[in-house]
Coordinates of C-alpha atoms in Angstrom, one line a residue:
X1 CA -78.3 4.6 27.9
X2 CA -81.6 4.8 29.9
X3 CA -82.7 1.8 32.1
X4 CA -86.7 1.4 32.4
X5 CA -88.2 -1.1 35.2
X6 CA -87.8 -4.3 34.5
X7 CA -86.8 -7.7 35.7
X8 CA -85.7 -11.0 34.2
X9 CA -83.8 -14.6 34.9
X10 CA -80.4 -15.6 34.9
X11 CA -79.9 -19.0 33.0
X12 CA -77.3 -19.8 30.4
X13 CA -78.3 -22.0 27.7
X14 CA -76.2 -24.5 28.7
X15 CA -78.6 -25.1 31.6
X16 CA -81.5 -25.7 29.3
X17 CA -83.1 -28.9 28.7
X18 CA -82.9 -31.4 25.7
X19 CA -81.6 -34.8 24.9
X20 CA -78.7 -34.2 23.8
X21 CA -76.4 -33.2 27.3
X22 CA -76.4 -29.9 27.1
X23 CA -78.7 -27.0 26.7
X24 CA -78.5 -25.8 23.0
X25 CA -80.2 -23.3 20.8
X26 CA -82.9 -25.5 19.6
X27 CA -86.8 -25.4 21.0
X28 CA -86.2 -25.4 24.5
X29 CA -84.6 -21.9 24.2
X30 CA -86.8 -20.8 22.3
X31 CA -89.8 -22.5 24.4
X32 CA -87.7 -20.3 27.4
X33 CA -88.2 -17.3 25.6
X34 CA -92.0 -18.0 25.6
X35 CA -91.9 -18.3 29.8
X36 CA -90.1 -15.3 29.8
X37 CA -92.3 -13.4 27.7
X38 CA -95.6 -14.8 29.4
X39 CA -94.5 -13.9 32.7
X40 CA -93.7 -10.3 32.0
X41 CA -90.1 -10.4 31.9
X42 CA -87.8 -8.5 29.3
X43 CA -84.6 -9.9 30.6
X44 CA -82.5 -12.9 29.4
X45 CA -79.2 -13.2 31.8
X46 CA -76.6 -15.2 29.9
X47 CA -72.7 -15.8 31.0
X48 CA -70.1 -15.4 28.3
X49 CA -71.2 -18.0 25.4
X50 CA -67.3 -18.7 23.9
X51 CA -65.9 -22.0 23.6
X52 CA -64.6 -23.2 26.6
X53 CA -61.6 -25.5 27.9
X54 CA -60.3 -26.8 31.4
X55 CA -63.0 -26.9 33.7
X56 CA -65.9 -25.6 31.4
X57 CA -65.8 -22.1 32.6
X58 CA -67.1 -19.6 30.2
X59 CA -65.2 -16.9 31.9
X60 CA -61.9 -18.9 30.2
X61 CA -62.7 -19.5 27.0
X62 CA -60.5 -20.2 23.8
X63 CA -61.7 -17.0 22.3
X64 CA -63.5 -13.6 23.4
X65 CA -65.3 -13.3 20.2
X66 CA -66.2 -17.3 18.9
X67 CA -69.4 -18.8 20.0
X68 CA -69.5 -22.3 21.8
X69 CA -69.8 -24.8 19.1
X70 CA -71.3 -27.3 21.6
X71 CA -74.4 -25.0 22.0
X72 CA -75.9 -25.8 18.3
X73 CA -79.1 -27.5 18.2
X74 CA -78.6 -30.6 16.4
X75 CA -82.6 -30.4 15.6
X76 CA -82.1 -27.3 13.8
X77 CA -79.5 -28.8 11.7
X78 CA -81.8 -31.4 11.1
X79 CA -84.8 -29.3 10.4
X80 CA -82.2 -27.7 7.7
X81 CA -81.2 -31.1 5.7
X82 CA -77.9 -30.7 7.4
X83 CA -78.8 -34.1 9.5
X84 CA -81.2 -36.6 9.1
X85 CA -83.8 -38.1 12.1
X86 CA -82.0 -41.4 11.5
X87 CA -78.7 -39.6 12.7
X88 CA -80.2 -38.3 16.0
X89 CA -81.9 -41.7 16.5
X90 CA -78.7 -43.0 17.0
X91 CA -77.7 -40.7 20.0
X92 CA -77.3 -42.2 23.3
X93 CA -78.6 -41.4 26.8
X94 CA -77.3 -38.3 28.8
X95 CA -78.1 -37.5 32.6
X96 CA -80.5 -34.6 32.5
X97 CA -79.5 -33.1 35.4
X98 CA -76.1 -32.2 34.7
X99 CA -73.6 -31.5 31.9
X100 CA -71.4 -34.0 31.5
X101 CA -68.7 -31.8 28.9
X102 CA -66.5 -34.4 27.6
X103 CA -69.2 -37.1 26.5
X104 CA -71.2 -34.3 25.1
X105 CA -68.1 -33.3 22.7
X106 CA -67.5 -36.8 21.9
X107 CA -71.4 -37.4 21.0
X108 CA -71.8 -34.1 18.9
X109 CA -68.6 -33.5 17.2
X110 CA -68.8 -36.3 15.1
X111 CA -72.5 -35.2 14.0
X112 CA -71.5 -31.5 13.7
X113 CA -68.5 -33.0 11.3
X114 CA -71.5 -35.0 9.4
X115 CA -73.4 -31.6 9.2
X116 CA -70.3 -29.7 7.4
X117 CA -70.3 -32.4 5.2
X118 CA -73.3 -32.2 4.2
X119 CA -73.1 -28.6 3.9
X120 CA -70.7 -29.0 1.7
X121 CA -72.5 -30.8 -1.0
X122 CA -76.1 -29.9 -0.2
X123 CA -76.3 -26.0 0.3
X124 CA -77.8 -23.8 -2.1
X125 CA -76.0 -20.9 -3.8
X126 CA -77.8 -18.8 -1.1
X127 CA -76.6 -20.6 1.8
X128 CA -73.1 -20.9 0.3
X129 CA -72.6 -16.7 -0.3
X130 CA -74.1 -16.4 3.5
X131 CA -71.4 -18.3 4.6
X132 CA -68.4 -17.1 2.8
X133 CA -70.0 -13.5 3.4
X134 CA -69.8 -14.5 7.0
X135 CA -66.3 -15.5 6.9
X136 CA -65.2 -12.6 5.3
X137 CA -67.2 -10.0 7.7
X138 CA -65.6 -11.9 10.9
X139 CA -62.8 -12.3 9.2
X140 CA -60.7 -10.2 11.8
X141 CA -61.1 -12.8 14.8
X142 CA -62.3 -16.0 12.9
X143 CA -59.6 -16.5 10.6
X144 CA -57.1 -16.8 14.0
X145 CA -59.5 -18.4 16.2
X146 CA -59.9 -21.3 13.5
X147 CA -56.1 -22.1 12.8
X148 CA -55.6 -21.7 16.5
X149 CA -58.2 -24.1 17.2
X150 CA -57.4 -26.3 14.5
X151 CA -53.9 -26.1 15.8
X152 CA -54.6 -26.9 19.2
X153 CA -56.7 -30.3 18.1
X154 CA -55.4 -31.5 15.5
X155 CA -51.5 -30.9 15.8
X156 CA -51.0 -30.3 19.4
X157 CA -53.1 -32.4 21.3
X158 CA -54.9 -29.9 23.6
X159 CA -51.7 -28.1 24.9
X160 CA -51.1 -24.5 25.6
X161 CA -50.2 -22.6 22.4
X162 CA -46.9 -21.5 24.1
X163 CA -45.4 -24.9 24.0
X164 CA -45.9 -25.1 20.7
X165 CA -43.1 -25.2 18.1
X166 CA -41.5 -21.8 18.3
X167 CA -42.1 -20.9 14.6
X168 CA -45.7 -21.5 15.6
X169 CA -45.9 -19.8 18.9
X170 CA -44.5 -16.8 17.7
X171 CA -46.8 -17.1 14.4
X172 CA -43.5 -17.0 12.5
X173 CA -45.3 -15.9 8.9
X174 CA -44.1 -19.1 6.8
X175 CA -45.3 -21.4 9.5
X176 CA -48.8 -20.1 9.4
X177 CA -48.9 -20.2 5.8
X178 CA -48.0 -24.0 6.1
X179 CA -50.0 -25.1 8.3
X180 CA -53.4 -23.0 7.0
X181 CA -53.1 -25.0 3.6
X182 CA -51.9 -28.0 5.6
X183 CA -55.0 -27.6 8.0
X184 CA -57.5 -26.0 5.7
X185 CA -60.5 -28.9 5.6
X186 CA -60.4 -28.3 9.6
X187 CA -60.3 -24.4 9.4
X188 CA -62.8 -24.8 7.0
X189 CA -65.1 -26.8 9.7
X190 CA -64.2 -24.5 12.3
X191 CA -65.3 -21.3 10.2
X192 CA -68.7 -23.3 9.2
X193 CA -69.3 -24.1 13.4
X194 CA -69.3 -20.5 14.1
X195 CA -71.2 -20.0 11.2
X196 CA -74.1 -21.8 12.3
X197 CA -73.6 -21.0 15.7
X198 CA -74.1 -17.2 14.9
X199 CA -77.2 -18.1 12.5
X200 CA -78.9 -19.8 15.6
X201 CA -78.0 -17.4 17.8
X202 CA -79.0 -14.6 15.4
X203 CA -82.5 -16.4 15.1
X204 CA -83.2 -16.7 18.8
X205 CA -82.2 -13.7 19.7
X206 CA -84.5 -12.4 17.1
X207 CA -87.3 -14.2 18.7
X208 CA -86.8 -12.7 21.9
X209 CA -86.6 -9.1 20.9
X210 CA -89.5 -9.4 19.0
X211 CA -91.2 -10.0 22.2
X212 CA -89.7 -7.1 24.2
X213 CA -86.7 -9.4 25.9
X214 CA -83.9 -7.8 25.7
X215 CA -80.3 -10.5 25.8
X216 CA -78.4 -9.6 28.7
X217 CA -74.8 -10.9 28.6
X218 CA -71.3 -10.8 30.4
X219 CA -67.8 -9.4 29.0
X220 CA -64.9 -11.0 31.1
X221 CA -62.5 -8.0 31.8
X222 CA -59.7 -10.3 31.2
X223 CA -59.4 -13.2 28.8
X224 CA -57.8 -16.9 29.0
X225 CA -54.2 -17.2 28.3
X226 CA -54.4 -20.0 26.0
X227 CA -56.9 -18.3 23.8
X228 CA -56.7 -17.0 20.1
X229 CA -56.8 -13.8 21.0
X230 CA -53.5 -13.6 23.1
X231 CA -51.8 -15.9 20.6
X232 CA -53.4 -13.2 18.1
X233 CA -52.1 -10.5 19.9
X234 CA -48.9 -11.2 21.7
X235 CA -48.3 -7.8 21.7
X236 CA -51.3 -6.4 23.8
X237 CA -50.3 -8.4 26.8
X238 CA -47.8 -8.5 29.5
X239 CA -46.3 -11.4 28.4
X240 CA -42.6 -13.1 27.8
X241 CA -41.3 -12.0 24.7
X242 CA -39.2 -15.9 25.3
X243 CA -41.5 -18.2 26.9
X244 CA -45.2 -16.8 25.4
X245 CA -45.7 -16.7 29.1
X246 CA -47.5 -14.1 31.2
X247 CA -44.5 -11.7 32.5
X248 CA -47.7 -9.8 34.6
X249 CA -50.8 -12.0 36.1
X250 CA -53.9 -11.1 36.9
X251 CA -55.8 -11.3 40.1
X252 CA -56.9 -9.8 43.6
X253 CA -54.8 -8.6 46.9
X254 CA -55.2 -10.2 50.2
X255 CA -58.6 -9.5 51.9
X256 CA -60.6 -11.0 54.6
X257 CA -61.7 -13.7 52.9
X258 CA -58.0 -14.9 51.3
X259 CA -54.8 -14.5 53.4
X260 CA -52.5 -14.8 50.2
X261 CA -55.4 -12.7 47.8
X262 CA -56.3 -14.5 44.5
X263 CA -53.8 -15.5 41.8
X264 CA -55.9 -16.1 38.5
X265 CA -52.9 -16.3 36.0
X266 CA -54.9 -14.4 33.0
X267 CA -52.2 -11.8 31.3
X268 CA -52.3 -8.1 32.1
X269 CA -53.4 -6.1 29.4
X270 CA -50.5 -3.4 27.8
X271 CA -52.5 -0.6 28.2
X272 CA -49.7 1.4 26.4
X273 CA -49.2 -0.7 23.3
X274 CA -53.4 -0.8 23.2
X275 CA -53.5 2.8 23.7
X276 CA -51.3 3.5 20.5
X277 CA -53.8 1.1 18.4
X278 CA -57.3 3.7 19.9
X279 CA -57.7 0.6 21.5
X280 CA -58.4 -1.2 18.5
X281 CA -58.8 -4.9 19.7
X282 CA -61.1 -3.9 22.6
X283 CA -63.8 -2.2 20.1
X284 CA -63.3 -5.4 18.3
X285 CA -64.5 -7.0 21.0
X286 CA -66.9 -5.0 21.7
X287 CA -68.5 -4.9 18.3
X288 CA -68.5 -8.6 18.3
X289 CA -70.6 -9.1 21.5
X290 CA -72.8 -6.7 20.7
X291 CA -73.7 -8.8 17.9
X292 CA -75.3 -11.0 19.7
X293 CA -76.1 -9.1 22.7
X294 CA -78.7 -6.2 23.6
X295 CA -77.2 -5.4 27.2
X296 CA -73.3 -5.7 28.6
X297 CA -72.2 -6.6 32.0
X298 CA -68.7 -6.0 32.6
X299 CA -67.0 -8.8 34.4
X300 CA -64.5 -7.1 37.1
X301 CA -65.4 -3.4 35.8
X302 CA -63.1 -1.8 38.5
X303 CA -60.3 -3.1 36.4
X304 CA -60.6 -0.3 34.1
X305 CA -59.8 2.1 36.5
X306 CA -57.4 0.0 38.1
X307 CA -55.7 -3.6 38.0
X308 CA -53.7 -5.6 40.7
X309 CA -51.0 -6.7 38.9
X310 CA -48.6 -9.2 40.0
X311 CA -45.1 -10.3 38.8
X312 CA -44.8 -13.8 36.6
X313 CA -43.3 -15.6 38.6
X314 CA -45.3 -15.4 41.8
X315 CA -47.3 -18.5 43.2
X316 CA -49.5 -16.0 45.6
X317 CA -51.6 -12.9 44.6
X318 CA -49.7 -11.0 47.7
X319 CA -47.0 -9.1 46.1
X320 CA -48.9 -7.3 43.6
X321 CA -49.1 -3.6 43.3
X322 CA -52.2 -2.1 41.6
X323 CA -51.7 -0.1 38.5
X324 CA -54.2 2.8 37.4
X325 CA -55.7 1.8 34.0
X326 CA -57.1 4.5 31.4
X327 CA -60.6 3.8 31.8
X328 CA -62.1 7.4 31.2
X329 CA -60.2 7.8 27.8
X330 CA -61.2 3.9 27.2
X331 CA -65.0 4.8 27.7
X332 CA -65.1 7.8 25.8
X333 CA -63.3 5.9 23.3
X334 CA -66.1 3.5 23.2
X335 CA -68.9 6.2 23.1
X336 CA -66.9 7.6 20.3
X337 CA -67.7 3.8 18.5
X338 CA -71.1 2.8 19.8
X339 CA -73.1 6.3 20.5
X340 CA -74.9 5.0 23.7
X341 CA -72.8 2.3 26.1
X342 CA -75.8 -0.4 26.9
X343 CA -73.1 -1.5 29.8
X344 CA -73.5 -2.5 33.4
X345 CA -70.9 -2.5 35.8
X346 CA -70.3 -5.6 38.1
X347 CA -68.4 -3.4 40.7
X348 CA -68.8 -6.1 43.7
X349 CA -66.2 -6.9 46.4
X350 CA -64.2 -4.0 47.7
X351 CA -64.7 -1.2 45.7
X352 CA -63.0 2.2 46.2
X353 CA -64.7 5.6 45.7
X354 CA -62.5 6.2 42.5
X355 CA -64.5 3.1 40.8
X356 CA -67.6 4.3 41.7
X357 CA -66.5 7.5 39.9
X358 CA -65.6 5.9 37.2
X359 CA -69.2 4.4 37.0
X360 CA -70.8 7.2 37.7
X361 CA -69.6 9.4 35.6
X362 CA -70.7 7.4 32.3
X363 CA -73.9 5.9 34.5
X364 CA -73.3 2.7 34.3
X365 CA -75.8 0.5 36.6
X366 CA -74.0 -1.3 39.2
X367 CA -75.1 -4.3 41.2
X368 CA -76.8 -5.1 44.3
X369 CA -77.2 -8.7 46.0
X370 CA -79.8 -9.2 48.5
X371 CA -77.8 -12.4 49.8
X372 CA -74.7 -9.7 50.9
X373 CA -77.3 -7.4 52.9
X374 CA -78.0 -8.9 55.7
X375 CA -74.7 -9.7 57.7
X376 CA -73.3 -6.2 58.9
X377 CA -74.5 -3.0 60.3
X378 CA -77.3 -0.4 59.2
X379 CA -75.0 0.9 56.8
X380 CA -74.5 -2.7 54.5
X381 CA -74.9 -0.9 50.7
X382 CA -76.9 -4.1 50.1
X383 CA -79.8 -3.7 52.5
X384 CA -82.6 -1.5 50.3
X385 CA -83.2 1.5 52.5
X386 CA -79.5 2.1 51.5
X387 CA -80.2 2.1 47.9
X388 CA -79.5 6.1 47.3
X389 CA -80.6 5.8 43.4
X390 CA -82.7 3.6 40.8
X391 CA -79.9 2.9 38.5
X392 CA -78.6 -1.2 39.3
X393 CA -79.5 -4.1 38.9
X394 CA -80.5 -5.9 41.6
X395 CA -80.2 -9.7 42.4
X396 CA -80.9 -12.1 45.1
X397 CA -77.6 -13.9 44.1
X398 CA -75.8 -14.3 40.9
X399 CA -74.3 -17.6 39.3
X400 CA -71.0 -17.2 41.8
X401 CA -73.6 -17.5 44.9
X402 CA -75.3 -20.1 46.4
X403 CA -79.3 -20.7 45.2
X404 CA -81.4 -19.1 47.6
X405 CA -82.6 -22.0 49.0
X406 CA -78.8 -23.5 49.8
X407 CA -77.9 -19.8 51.1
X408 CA -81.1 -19.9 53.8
X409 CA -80.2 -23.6 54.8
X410 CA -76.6 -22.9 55.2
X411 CA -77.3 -20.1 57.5
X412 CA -77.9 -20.2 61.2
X413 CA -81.3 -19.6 62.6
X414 CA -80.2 -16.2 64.3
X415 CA -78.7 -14.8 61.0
X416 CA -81.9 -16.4 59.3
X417 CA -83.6 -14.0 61.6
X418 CA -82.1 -11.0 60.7
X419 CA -83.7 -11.5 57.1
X420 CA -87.1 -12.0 58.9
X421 CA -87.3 -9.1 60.8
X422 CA -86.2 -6.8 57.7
X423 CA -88.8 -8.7 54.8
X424 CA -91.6 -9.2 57.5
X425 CA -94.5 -11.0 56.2
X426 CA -94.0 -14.3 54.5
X427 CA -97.0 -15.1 51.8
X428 CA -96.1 -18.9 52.6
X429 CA -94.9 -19.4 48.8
X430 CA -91.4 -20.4 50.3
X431 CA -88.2 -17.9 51.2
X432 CA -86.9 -17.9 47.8
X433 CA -90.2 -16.0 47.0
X434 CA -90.2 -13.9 50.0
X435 CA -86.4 -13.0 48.8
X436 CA -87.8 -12.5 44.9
X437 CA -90.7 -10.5 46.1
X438 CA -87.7 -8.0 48.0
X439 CA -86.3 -7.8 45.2
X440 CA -88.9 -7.1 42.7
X441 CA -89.7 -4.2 45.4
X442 CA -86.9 -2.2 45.5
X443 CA -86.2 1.1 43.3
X444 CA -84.0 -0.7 41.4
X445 CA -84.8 -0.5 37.7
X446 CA -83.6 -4.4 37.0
X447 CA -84.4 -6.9 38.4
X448 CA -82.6 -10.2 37.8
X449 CA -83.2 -13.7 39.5
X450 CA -81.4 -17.2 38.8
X451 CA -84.0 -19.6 37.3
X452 CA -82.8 -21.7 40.5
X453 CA -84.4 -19.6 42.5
X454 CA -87.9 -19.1 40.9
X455 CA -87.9 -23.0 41.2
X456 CA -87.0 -23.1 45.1
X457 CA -84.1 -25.5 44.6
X458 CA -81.1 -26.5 47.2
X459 CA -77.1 -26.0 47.2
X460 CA -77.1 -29.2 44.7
X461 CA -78.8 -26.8 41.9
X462 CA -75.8 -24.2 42.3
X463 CA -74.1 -23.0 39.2
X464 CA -70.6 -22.1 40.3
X465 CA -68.9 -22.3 43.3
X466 CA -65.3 -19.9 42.7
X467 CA -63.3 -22.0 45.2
X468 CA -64.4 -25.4 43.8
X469 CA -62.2 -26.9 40.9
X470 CA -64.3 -29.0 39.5
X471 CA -68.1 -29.7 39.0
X472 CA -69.3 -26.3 38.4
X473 CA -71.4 -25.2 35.1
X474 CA -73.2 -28.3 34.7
X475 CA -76.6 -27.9 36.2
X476 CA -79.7 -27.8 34.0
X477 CA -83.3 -28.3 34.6
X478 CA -86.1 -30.4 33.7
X479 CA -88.8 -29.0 31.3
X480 CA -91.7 -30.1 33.2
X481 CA -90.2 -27.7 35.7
X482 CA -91.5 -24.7 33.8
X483 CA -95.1 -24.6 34.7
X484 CA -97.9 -22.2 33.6
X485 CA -98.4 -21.9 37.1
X486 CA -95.0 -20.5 37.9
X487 CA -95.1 -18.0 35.2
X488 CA -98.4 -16.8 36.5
X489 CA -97.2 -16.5 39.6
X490 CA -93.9 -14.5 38.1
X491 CA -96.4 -12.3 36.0
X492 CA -98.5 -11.3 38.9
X493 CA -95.6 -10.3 41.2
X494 CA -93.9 -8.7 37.6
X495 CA -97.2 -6.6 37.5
X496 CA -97.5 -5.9 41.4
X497 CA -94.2 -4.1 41.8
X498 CA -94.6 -2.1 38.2
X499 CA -91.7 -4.1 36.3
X500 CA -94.1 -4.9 33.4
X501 CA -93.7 -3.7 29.8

């Protein structure tokens, strides 16, 4: 599809501010929405809004199609007679800096339960046909993802669904059956979470397409094992028809930055066994984020035209082989179901001239990131003057990079220089401007920049750091942060270099 001149900010909600300990979908986001749309932009960058597990990574979440439940505004409940102001009186304290995931859950679950209840005996016919229309039009993912979840809290205590009892883990028919009408008040509350998680969501995003911002968001290439959907749909992925586990992993060879590669354990898809279905579960997928999506960015794109795939019982990514995957008939496949593919292609690292084919040929955008340009000869793909088209997005760094402010300060003052002598002129506004104002620049048709880095913060403000275990996805930011003064500054450089509506 085309790609007009643009630009926008990375943030996920759960970065927003609010009393409650997490961003959510209440007035904050949609007070974000108002920045964005005052300061010219038509971009929202989001990461991948499922329900998350170990470590709070929403790039391993418990389901490629659910919605984080943790991400409903309370206020909106309460603004829908779903909660009253006396419950959210009683809510404690949070840091409001950070994200601290486990007290959040034990805070909102219980009000969330109080909600259903509520729902329960309070909705109006209306409000009751909404939700069991809801139900039965998600019916393909929702009615797994809520008896796996239910499962997994309820019965199981958190575990990995292929430790479960065999009957269960193997979704022996009979079993199922039990335990849906055994389970059914907690499927029932796990249906009505992603009910109202999709009704806010729906709402917001309205809000922000009715002001020319367009929702940019990610689709991981590969999902979680312990998720719903490989439970689901054993028979997609590479896994051991025994043991439920992965009899292929995913990950990356050996490179220069990792001796032994990168082991990340998610199941190889069957491309054969998907094949045979017209790749049924991936237009599902597909269909389902573009519900609450405008734009795609495919997480790990080169995937699609080919995978590293290494044996089961490996501890090291290093004796893989990689494995072509059918990514032409997969795309036309998809063009077949959408019309136009509103994708971009993350096609970072090393990437061989057969992916770049691949993304050509249905012009997707790639991505360039101005941190990566400066550290190697004339010839770095990252430095502008090597930008041979219009069509990518470009970024000063994306939620896997340092802010631009930690990146700068963690550099020595002879690389530092490099970046001087190619941006020239400072305007005094601080580097991460000077680094904005490149970006805005170039011919690229997007332009995307962490909120981080409109803000000028330090490392401490960093959103992910891939070799770090713990710690990462929590930062948010103040509201007093958002100043009329930035967004006029924004607006005036949004305007300078064209990128305004």
């Amino acid at each position: 599809m085309p790609f007009p001149r643009s630009s926008g900010i990375l943030l996920h909600p759960t970065s927003l501010p609010g009393r409650f300990g997490i961003g959510d979908l209440g007035q904050e986001a949609y007070r974000f929405v108002d920045f964005l749309a005052g300061s010219g932009q038509q971009l929202w960058q989001i990461l991948p809004l499922g329900p998350t597990g170990y470590g709070n990574s929403p790039y391993l979440s418990y389901s490629a199609m659910a919605g984080n439940p943790l991400l409903i505004s309370l206020e909106r409940l309460c603004d829908d007679g779903l909660l009253s102001p006396e419950d959210l009186a009683e809510v404690p304290e949070f840091e409001s800096d950070r994200v601290d995931y486990d007290r959040v859950e034990q805070v909102k679950t219980p009000l969330l339960q109080k909600s259903y209840r509520n729902f329960r005996s309070v909705a109006t016919t209306d409000q009751q046909k909404e939700f069991v229309e809801f139900c039965k039009d998600k019916a393909h993912w929702l009615d797994d993802y809520a008896l796996f979840i239910s499962l997994k809290t309820q019965v199981y205590n958190g575990t990995s669904w292929n430790t479960w009892d065999d009957e269960v883990s193997k979704r022996d028919p009979q079993a199922l059956k039990k335990w849906r009408e055994e389970l059914h008040p907690e499927i029932e509350f796990r249906k009505y979470l992603q009910f109202e998680f999709f009704r806010q969501w729906s709402a917001l995003k309205e809000y922000a397409n009715e002001r020319n911002i367009q929702m940019f968001g990610d689709i991981p290439f590969y999902v979680a094992h312990d998720s719903a959907d490989v439970w689901a749909h054993r028979d997609i992925f590479c896994l051991d028809e025994e043991t439920g586990k992965p009899s292929l992993m995913a990950g990356v060879p050996p490179d220069y930055f990792s001796a032994t590669g990168q082991l990340w354990g998610n199941p190889i898809y069957d491309w054969e066994a998907l094949k045979k279905t017209n790749f049924r579960w991936w237009m599902q997928r597909f269909h389902a984020v573009l519900d609450r999506l405008d734009l795609i960015r495919i997480d790990h794109f080169r995937g699609f035209e080919a995978y590293w795939a290494v044996p089961g019982d490996e501890e090291t990514a290093m004796n893989g082989e990689w494995v072509e995957a059918p990514g032409y008939e997969f795309f036309d496949r998809l063009k077949e179901e959408l019309g136009e593919l509103p994708i971009v292609a993350e096609d970072l690292g090393i990437i061989t001239p057969e992916v770049e084919a691949l993304r050509d040929h249905f012009k997707f955008p790639g991505m360039k990131i101005l941190h990566f340009a400066f550290d190697s000869g004339r010839d770095n793909p990252y430095l502008p003057f090597n930008y041979d088209s219009k069509n990518f997005v470009v970024y000063t760094g994306t939620h896997d990079n340092n802010t631009t402010i930690g990146w700068y300060e963690a550099r020595s003052e002879d690389e530092n220089q490099r970046v001087w002598d190619y941006i020239g002129c400072s305007r005094g506004e601080g580097f991460n401007w000077d680094l904005i104002r490149l970006a805005m620049s170039t011919n690229a048709n997007q332009a995307v920049f962490p909120l981080q880095d409109l803000f000028g913060l330090g490392a401490d403000a960093r959103m992910n750091e891939p070799s770090k275990a713990e710690g990462n996805w929590e930062w948010r930011y103040d509201p007093e942060m958002l100043t009329e003064e930035l967004r006029d500054r924004l607006l005036f450089y949004t305007c300078v270099y064209g990128r305004n509506p």
